[in-house]
Short mmCIF file of C-alpha atoms in Angstrom, two decimals:
data_model
loop_
_atom_site.label_atom_id
_atom_site.label_comp_id
_atom_site.label_asym_id
_atom_site.label_seq_id
_atom_site.Cartn_x
_atom_site.Cartn_y
_atom_site.Cartn_z
CA MET H 210 66.22 157.50 84.06
CA ILE H 211 68.09 154.79 83.57
CA ALA H 212 70.92 156.63 82.70
CA LEU H 213 70.47 159.14 86.07
CA GLY H 214 70.31 156.14 87.91
CA LEU H 215 73.91 155.26 86.61
CA VAL H 216 75.30 158.66 87.63
CA GLY H 217 73.17 158.57 91.01
CA THR H 218 74.50 155.36 92.15
CA SER H 219 78.31 155.00 93.25
CA ARG H 220 78.58 151.44 92.53
CA VAL H 221 77.24 149.81 90.03
CA LEU H 222 78.50 144.81 89.93
CA GLY H 223 80.14 144.35 87.55
CA LEU H 224 81.44 147.25 85.81
CA GLY H 225 83.89 150.20 86.82
CA PRO H 226 83.54 154.12 87.12
CA ARG H 227 84.78 154.89 83.82
CA GLU H 228 82.35 151.86 82.06
CA GLN H 229 78.76 153.13 84.30
CA ARG H 230 79.71 156.84 83.01
CA ASP H 231 80.06 155.62 79.47
CA LEU H 232 76.64 153.46 79.51
CA ALA H 233 74.85 156.57 81.90
CA TRP H 234 76.56 158.84 78.14
CA ALA H 235 75.27 156.56 75.53
CA PHE H 236 71.78 156.25 77.63
CA PHE H 237 71.65 159.83 77.79
CA VAL H 238 72.63 160.27 73.53
CA ARG H 239 69.31 157.38 73.12
CA CYS H 240 67.24 159.49 74.87
CA ARG H 241 68.60 162.85 72.58
CA ASP H 242 68.45 161.21 68.89
CA ALA H 243 65.18 159.25 69.76
CA LEU H 244 63.49 163.16 70.72
CA ARG H 245 65.37 165.34 67.45
CA GLN H 246 64.04 162.57 65.73
CA GLY H 247 59.45 162.06 64.71
CA SER H 248 56.51 162.23 66.35
CA ALA H 249 59.27 163.19 69.78
CA ALA H 250 59.78 165.41 68.56
CA ALA H 251 56.95 167.72 69.10
CA ALA H 252 56.03 169.38 72.37
CA SER H 253 54.63 167.06 74.07
CA LEU H 254 53.89 166.01 78.27
CA GLU H 255 56.41 162.92 77.61
CA ALA H 256 58.68 164.76 75.34
CA LEU H 257 59.22 167.67 78.48
CA GLN H 258 59.49 164.94 80.73
CA ALA H 259 62.22 163.40 78.75
CA HIS H 260 63.74 166.96 78.71
CA ALA H 261 63.94 166.99 82.94
CA LEU H 262 65.04 164.43 83.03
CA MET H 263 68.32 164.86 81.03
CA ALA H 264 68.42 168.29 82.19
CA LEU H 265 68.86 166.62 85.97
CA PHE H 266 71.75 164.27 84.36
CA LEU H 267 73.58 167.17 82.68
CA LEU H 268 73.39 168.89 86.03
CA GLN H 269 74.16 166.48 88.33
CA GLU H 270 77.64 166.05 85.35
CA GLY H 271 78.19 170.02 86.15
CA ASP H 272 78.04 171.35 82.61
CA CYS H 273 75.34 173.83 83.88
CA SER H 274 76.02 175.89 80.30
CA ALA H 275 74.03 173.37 78.78
CA VAL H 276 71.10 172.51 81.04
CA TYR H 277 70.25 176.11 80.28
CA HIS H 278 69.53 175.79 77.16
CA MET H 279 67.73 172.69 76.58
CA LEU H 280 65.94 174.46 79.52
CA GLY H 281 65.45 177.22 77.02
CA ILE H 282 63.56 174.47 74.34
CA ALA H 283 61.82 172.70 77.05
CA ILE H 284 60.29 175.55 78.37
CA ARG H 285 59.32 177.40 75.55
CA LYS H 286 57.69 173.47 74.71
CA ALA H 287 55.74 173.89 77.92
CA HIS H 288 54.34 177.56 76.18
CA MET H 289 53.34 175.72 74.12
CA ILE H 290 50.98 173.40 75.25
CA GLY H 291 49.88 175.28 78.05
CA LEU H 292 51.61 174.42 80.99
CA HIS H 293 51.58 178.13 81.93
CA ARG H 294 48.44 177.31 83.09
CA ALA H 295 46.37 176.73 85.47
CA PRO H 296 45.17 172.90 84.29
CA ALA H 297 42.01 172.16 83.09
CA ALA H 298 39.12 171.62 85.55
CA ASP H 299 37.95 168.51 83.98
CA ALA H 300 41.39 166.95 83.45
CA PRO H 301 41.98 163.69 85.89
CA PRO H 302 43.71 164.53 88.91
CA ALA H 303 46.64 162.60 87.76
CA GLU H 304 47.24 164.65 85.04
CA ARG H 305 46.92 167.96 86.31
CA ALA H 306 49.58 166.08 89.68
CA THR H 307 51.68 165.79 85.77
CA ARG H 308 51.66 169.00 84.57
CA GLY H 309 51.68 171.39 87.61
CA ARG H 310 55.01 169.44 89.32
CA LEU H 311 57.09 169.76 85.96
CA TRP H 312 55.99 173.27 84.57
CA TRP H 313 57.97 174.30 87.94
CA LEU H 314 61.05 172.25 87.91
CA LEU H 315 61.32 173.78 84.75
CA ALA H 316 60.35 176.55 86.80
CA SER H 317 62.81 175.55 89.81
CA LEU H 318 65.56 174.65 87.80
CA ASP H 319 65.18 177.98 85.05
CA VAL H 320 66.16 179.95 88.42
CA ALA H 321 68.99 177.99 89.53
CA CYS H 322 70.46 177.77 86.40
CA ALA H 323 70.22 181.89 85.73
CA LEU H 324 71.82 182.28 89.24
CA GLN H 325 74.60 180.37 88.45
CA LEU H 326 75.33 181.57 84.89
CA GLY H 327 74.55 185.39 86.15
CA ALA H 328 72.40 185.10 82.94
CA PRO H 329 68.81 186.22 81.73
CA PRO H 330 65.37 183.43 83.14
CA ALA H 331 63.21 181.57 80.92
CA ILE H 332 60.86 181.91 82.78
CA HIS H 333 58.42 185.16 84.01
CA LEU H 334 55.52 185.47 86.42
CA ALA H 335 53.59 187.79 84.64
CA MET H 336 52.91 185.11 82.00
CA VAL H 337 52.78 182.24 84.60
CA ALA H 338 49.03 181.00 85.71
CA CYS H 339 50.19 177.26 86.59
CA PRO H 340 49.39 177.62 90.73
CA LEU H 341 52.97 176.68 93.25
CA PRO H 342 52.54 172.81 94.09
CA ASP H 343 51.18 172.41 97.75
CA PRO H 344 53.71 170.70 99.66
CA ALA H 345 51.56 170.25 102.67
CA GLU H 346 49.62 167.59 98.81
CA ASP H 347 53.13 167.05 97.84
CA LEU H 348 54.10 165.13 101.58
CA ALA H 349 50.41 163.26 101.51
CA LEU H 350 51.47 161.53 97.92
CA ALA H 351 55.52 160.63 99.31
CA ARG H 352 54.04 158.45 102.18
CA TRP H 353 51.84 157.35 100.14
CA ALA H 354 53.41 156.76 97.13
CA GLY H 355 56.78 155.32 100.05
CA VAL H 356 59.14 157.90 97.46
CA PRO H 357 59.27 161.53 99.86
CA ALA H 358 61.26 163.63 97.79
CA SER H 359 58.44 164.87 96.20
CA ALA H 360 57.89 167.17 99.19
CA CYS H 361 60.77 168.47 98.73
CA GLN H 362 60.31 169.53 95.41
CA ALA H 363 57.02 171.41 96.00
CA HIS H 364 59.08 173.44 99.16
CA LEU H 365 62.33 174.37 96.02
CA ALA H 366 59.43 175.11 93.69
CA HIS H 367 58.36 178.24 95.68
CA LEU H 368 61.78 179.18 96.77
CA ALA H 369 61.95 179.40 92.86
CA ALA H 370 59.32 181.71 92.22
CA ALA H 371 60.30 184.00 95.83
CA LEU H 372 63.54 184.40 93.72
CA GLN H 373 61.48 185.01 90.94
CA ALA H 374 59.49 187.71 91.92
CA ALA H 375 62.53 189.52 93.68
CA GLY H 376 63.54 189.56 90.35
CA ALA H 377 66.90 188.04 91.67
CA CYS H 378 68.18 186.97 88.41
CA GLU H 379 67.61 190.51 85.92
CA LEU H 380 69.51 192.37 89.59
CA ALA H 381 72.34 189.49 88.52
CA VAL H 382 72.32 190.08 85.50
CA GLU H 383 72.85 193.63 85.99
CA LEU H 384 75.34 193.49 88.35
CA LEU H 385 77.65 191.30 86.19
CA GLY H 386 76.68 193.47 83.20
CA ALA H 387 77.58 197.39 81.57
CA HIS H 388 76.24 198.50 84.51
CA ALA H 389 78.83 197.64 86.99
CA SER H 390 81.87 200.63 86.05
CA SER H 391 79.00 203.09 87.72
CA ALA H 392 79.35 203.61 91.13
CA THR H 393 75.51 204.66 91.34
CA ALA H 394 73.68 201.70 89.81
CA VAL H 395 75.89 199.36 91.85
CA ASP H 396 74.54 201.38 95.24
CA ALA H 397 71.06 201.03 93.25
CA CYS H 398 71.81 197.25 93.13
CA ALA H 399 73.20 196.69 96.74
CA GLY H 400 70.14 198.56 97.90
CA ARG H 401 67.84 196.20 95.36
CA LEU H 402 69.53 192.78 97.46
CA GLN H 403 67.16 193.58 100.59
CA ARG H 404 64.44 192.92 98.72
CA ALA H 405 65.65 188.87 96.67
CA LEU H 406 67.33 188.24 100.40
CA ASP H 407 64.10 189.24 102.85
CA ARG H 408 62.73 186.82 100.16
CA LEU H 409 64.74 183.93 100.94
CA ARG H 410 64.41 184.38 104.40
CA GLN H 411 60.55 184.23 104.14
CA TRP H 412 60.92 180.91 102.04
CA ARG H 413 62.97 179.80 104.73
CA ALA H 414 60.95 180.58 107.36
CA GLU H 415 57.55 178.73 105.81
CA LEU H 416 59.30 176.28 105.80
CA PRO H 417 57.73 173.12 108.63
CA PRO H 418 59.96 173.17 111.60
CA ALA H 419 60.82 169.45 111.20
CA LEU H 420 61.86 170.40 107.79
CA ARG H 421 63.57 174.13 109.00
CA ARG H 422 68.34 173.89 110.80
CA GLU H 423 67.34 176.16 114.22
CA PRO H 424 68.34 178.88 115.10
CA ASP H 425 68.19 180.54 112.25
CA PRO H 426 70.54 183.01 111.29
CA ASP H 427 70.15 186.53 110.23
CA ALA H 428 72.48 187.53 107.49
CA GLU H 429 74.48 189.33 109.98
CA ALA H 430 75.51 186.50 112.19
CA GLU H 431 75.63 184.51 109.41
CA ALA H 432 79.14 184.62 109.78
CA GLU H 433 79.69 183.99 113.18
CA HIS H 434 77.53 180.37 113.36
CA ALA H 435 79.76 179.39 109.79
CA ARG H 436 81.86 179.36 113.02
CA ASP H 437 80.18 177.49 115.53
CA LEU H 438 78.84 174.95 113.81
CA ASP H 439 76.65 173.38 115.70
CA LEU H 440 74.89 170.03 113.22
CA ASP H 441 72.03 168.62 114.65
CA LEU H 442 70.54 165.99 112.44
CA ASP H 443 67.85 164.93 115.00
CA LEU H 444 68.39 161.52 114.26
CA GLU H 445 65.06 160.35 116.21
CA ARG H 446 63.77 161.52 112.90
CA PRO H 447 63.23 158.93 109.92
CA ALA H 448 66.58 158.67 107.58
CA TRP H 449 64.67 160.96 104.41
CA VAL H 450 62.90 164.21 106.74
CA ALA H 451 67.10 164.11 107.61
CA HIS H 452 68.10 163.61 103.79
CA GLN H 453 65.35 167.03 102.80
CA ARG H 454 66.66 169.19 105.86
CA VAL H 455 70.21 168.74 104.40
CA LEU H 456 68.55 169.47 101.61
CA LEU H 457 66.45 172.29 101.96
CA ASP H 458 69.65 174.42 104.20
CA LEU H 459 71.71 173.62 100.46
CA ALA H 460 68.95 175.29 98.78
CA TYR H 461 68.86 178.27 101.32
CA HIS H 462 72.81 178.67 101.85
CA GLY H 463 73.35 177.74 98.49
CA ALA H 464 70.97 181.28 97.00
CA HIS H 465 72.35 183.17 99.23
CA VAL H 466 75.96 183.03 97.64
CA LEU H 467 74.57 182.94 94.62
CA LEU H 468 72.70 185.82 95.80
CA LEU H 469 75.64 188.05 96.34
CA ARG H 470 77.98 186.10 94.69
CA PRO H 471 78.23 188.82 91.98
CA PHE H 472 78.65 191.37 94.18
CA VAL H 473 82.12 190.17 94.98
CA ASN H 474 82.52 189.68 90.75
CA HIS H 475 82.39 192.81 90.91
CA ALA H 476 85.36 194.06 94.49
CA ALA H 477 87.48 191.19 92.56
CA THR H 478 87.44 193.41 89.02
CA ALA H 479 87.02 196.76 89.68
CA SER H 480 89.86 199.26 91.21
CA ALA H 481 89.71 199.71 95.27
CA ALA H 482 89.69 203.13 94.62
CA ALA H 483 86.62 203.19 92.91
CA LEU H 484 84.78 200.01 94.51
CA PRO H 485 81.64 201.58 96.13
CA PRO H 486 81.40 201.82 100.26
CA SER H 487 78.23 199.35 99.99
CA VAL H 488 79.83 196.46 98.22
CA ALA H 489 81.96 195.38 100.75
CA PRO H 490 79.66 194.69 103.42
CA HIS H 491 77.84 192.17 100.27
CA VAL H 492 80.91 190.44 100.13
CA ASP H 493 82.05 189.99 103.86
CA GLY H 494 78.34 188.59 103.46
CA ALA H 495 79.18 186.15 100.58
CA ALA H 496 82.13 184.95 102.77
CA GLY H 497 80.46 184.17 105.48
CA VAL H 498 78.01 181.81 104.05
CA ALA H 499 80.48 180.28 102.13
CA LEU H 500 82.25 179.59 104.41
CA HIS H 501 79.18 177.68 106.16
CA VAL H 502 78.49 175.80 103.45
CA ILE H 503 81.47 174.21 103.53
CA ARG H 504 82.13 173.79 107.04
CA LEU H 505 78.05 172.25 106.85
CA VAL H 506 78.31 170.35 103.69
CA HIS H 507 82.67 168.69 106.52
CA THR H 508 80.63 167.82 108.93
CA LEU H 509 77.65 166.31 107.20
CA CYS H 510 80.36 163.87 105.45
CA SER H 511 82.40 163.46 108.06
CA ASP H 512 80.00 162.44 111.03
CA SER H 513 76.21 161.23 108.78
CA ASP H 514 76.05 160.19 105.17
CA PRO H 515 72.62 161.98 104.89
CA LEU H 516 73.44 163.16 101.20
CA TYR H 517 73.72 159.71 99.64
CA GLY H 518 73.84 159.36 96.28
CA SER H 519 73.40 162.91 94.91
CA THR H 520 75.50 165.44 94.09
CA VAL H 521 73.89 168.33 94.93
CA ALA H 522 76.91 168.24 98.04
CA VAL H 523 79.18 168.66 95.44
CA HIS H 524 78.05 171.66 92.91
CA ALA H 525 77.48 174.15 96.43
CA LEU H 526 80.38 173.58 97.68
CA TRP H 527 82.26 173.94 94.03
CA VAL H 528 79.76 177.49 94.84
CA ALA H 529 81.13 178.16 98.00
CA ALA H 530 84.66 177.20 97.92
CA VAL H 531 84.93 179.11 94.64
CA THR H 532 83.54 182.30 95.89
CA LEU H 533 85.44 182.30 99.42
CA ALA H 534 88.13 181.75 97.43
CA SER H 535 87.32 184.52 94.90
CA ALA H 536 86.41 187.12 98.37
CA ALA H 537 89.80 186.46 99.93
CA VAL H 538 91.86 187.32 97.84
CA ALA H 539 89.25 190.61 96.33
CA LEU H 540 88.88 192.18 99.87
CA PRO H 541 91.49 190.01 102.06
CA LEU H 542 90.31 192.20 105.45
CA CYS H 543 87.11 190.98 105.54
CA VAL H 544 86.03 189.56 109.03
CA ALA H 545 85.11 186.36 106.99
CA ALA H 546 88.52 185.97 105.14
CA SER H 547 89.86 185.40 107.77
CA ASP H 548 89.10 181.34 108.00
CA ALA H 549 89.37 181.52 104.18
CA CYS H 550 92.62 179.31 104.09
CA ALA H 551 91.10 176.71 106.87
CA GLY H 552 87.54 176.39 104.22
CA LEU H 553 89.22 176.26 101.02
CA ALA H 554 90.95 172.85 102.86
CA GLN H 555 88.48 171.72 104.10
CA ALA H 556 87.11 171.50 101.30
CA LEU H 557 89.29 169.89 99.06
CA GLU H 558 89.14 167.72 101.60
CA VAL H 559 85.85 166.44 100.69
CA PHE H 560 86.35 166.60 97.45
CA GLN H 561 88.89 163.78 97.98
CA TRP H 562 86.73 161.98 99.32
CA LEU H 563 83.91 161.66 97.08
CA ALA H 564 86.41 161.97 94.17
CA PRO H 565 86.73 158.04 93.69
CA SER H 566 83.22 157.45 93.70
CA CYS H 567 81.84 160.55 91.54
CA PRO H 568 83.88 162.01 89.39
CA LEU H 569 82.70 165.67 89.15
CA ALA H 570 85.06 166.08 92.50
CA ALA H 571 87.66 165.22 90.87
CA HIS H 572 86.87 168.21 88.80
CA ALA H 573 86.52 170.73 91.59
CA HIS H 574 88.32 169.53 92.94
CA GLY H 575 91.03 170.69 90.90
CA ALA H 576 89.28 173.83 90.33
CA VAL H 577 89.49 174.32 93.56
CA GLN H 578 93.09 173.56 94.09
CA ALA H 579 93.63 176.49 92.04
CA ALA H 580 92.16 178.86 92.96
CA ALA H 581 94.01 177.79 96.95
CA ASP H 582 96.70 178.20 95.31
CA ARG H 583 94.93 181.64 93.95
CA VAL H 584 94.33 182.40 97.79
CA TYR H 585 97.57 181.23 99.92
CA ALA H 586 100.60 183.19 97.25
CA ALA H 587 98.30 186.98 97.31
CA LEU H 588 98.61 186.62 100.89
CA GLY H 589 101.93 185.60 101.02
CA SER H 590 101.77 182.17 103.46
CA ASP H 591 102.71 179.26 103.39
CA VAL H 592 100.24 176.12 102.22
CA ALA H 593 101.71 174.53 105.12
CA ALA H 594 100.37 177.42 108.09
CA ALA H 595 97.61 178.61 105.87
CA ALA H 596 95.50 175.26 106.14
CA ALA H 597 96.10 174.81 110.62
CA ALA H 598 94.00 176.11 113.40
CA SER H 599 91.46 178.65 112.70
CA ASP H 600 92.78 181.39 115.76
CA GLU H 601 96.42 181.11 113.31
CA LEU H 602 95.04 182.47 110.39
CA ALA H 603 93.37 185.03 112.24
CA SER H 604 96.79 187.50 112.26
CA LEU H 605 97.61 187.20 108.42
CA TRP H 606 94.45 189.16 107.66
CA ASP H 607 95.23 191.34 111.20
CA PRO H 608 96.97 195.24 109.96
CA THR H 609 98.30 195.50 112.92
CA THR H 610 100.59 192.34 112.22
CA PHE H 611 102.07 193.72 108.87
CA SER H 612 102.53 196.93 111.35
CA ALA H 613 104.40 195.04 113.52
CA ALA H 614 106.27 193.72 110.80
CA GLY H 615 107.69 197.38 109.83
CA ASP H 616 105.23 196.86 106.26
CA ALA H 617 101.31 199.05 107.04
CA SER H 618 100.06 197.87 103.93
CA PRO H 619 99.28 193.27 103.37
CA PRO H 620 100.34 191.72 100.46
CA PRO H 621 99.31 193.23 97.36
CA PRO H 622 96.41 191.45 95.39
CA LEU H 623 96.77 189.30 92.40
CA PRO H 624 96.20 190.96 88.70
CA ALA H 625 92.59 190.93 87.56
CA SER H 626 93.05 187.89 85.22
CA ALA H 627 94.64 186.10 88.01
CA HIS H 628 91.52 185.90 90.38
CA PRO H 629 89.66 182.94 90.61
CA ASN H 630 86.87 183.65 87.43
CA LEU H 631 83.82 183.27 89.11
CA ASP H 632 81.84 183.07 85.26
CA LEU H 633 82.53 179.70 85.69
CA ALA H 634 79.85 176.92 84.94
CA PHE H 635 80.16 172.94 86.51
CA PRO H 636 83.60 171.10 85.63
CA SER H 637 81.92 170.23 82.34
CA MET H 638 82.03 165.92 81.69
CA GLY H 639 82.01 165.54 78.27
CA ASP H 640 86.57 165.47 78.37
CA SER H 641 85.94 162.39 80.26
CA PHE H 642 83.90 160.29 77.97
CA SER H 643 83.54 158.72 74.93
CA TRP H 644 80.66 161.04 73.16
CA PRO H 645 80.38 162.87 70.15
CA LEU H 646 80.70 166.47 71.91
CA ASP H 647 81.36 168.19 68.00
CA ASP H 648 76.72 167.27 66.76
CA PRO H 649 74.90 169.53 66.81
CA PRO H 650 73.14 170.91 69.67
CA LEU H 651 72.06 168.27 72.14
CA PHE H 652 68.35 169.50 70.92
#
């Protein structure tokens, strides 16, 4: 908990940024070593709570791959003590609530990491009997305890369950795996994707009105909505409501991007002749939703501060920027890609703002800058001109522009090896701090 507090605070009096991060890692290593020894290594509620806190710390630091492996151990231990089952009826209410919330926290992190990495989840709903947390009960508890974050966690648990029920993680694995070379298999995945998107929209429609931004754009209007973002923060409500509203909105659009991103990866690696017709609309949709996320975070960081103390915006922006860059290179004539350079410039601007207090943003800035440079090179445009107004950028993707210039074809795409790598996890922070990377696994 101390390590999480250190990485979630922009400044600690008496400590510089480097010392603050080193101290956070020192507490993390102490917790890791304690879990390896004695009774703490056994499966227990306290040990699982420590695993969950360590996973949140690593996710805060951007090491999604390490979180994925740690959750595999934690979920196995959770099965050992029956955390996936319904709590005993005669158990104290506090214990019942703790067991349920802890299980679904692990499940939410598992689904998020599996989608991010294109890997299979460790949890299967067919084996789970633990009831989902009731957002109304969590909200009442939050108001009583003065910690409203638990209400948001309840909704995120329902989101994880919806994505699991739709087979979202398995869909990404199949599309990124050996079956991706078959046009028939890709078309089948495109058809199954609609089920996952329907579950995602249903989850959003069931959110309380105070936690749901209106209007709720459908898939076809998503890209156009991103171009004309009118952010309604509803400042008359308590600050924590605005904070959770933003977090849930980012969770919705972040999951939307991750569901569509395997199609972007397929378009970036497959030849144009072998590209099934069902892929291009999903690439266009991914670019539109990614652009929406970028503009949402940029607007929030420019006009208000409801994301203070959270790296959720950095994570969402990182995924959206890489997805947008890859979509622009894979299909430069798609509609949403006409704003790709301007969107990447906005993402880089946010990373630059957050870099002094968030090392993850500094690392993401370098990675997204490299991806943006590849986009500019693929489009054959000047960097400064490409980052100008979006109406000037539209001509770069207009086929009539190339015809008028005597060249009927758009700029050639980059070779496959030069495409922005969609399989990258969040930048690992391990190299920046003095902790033993050559140690045995963290768990």
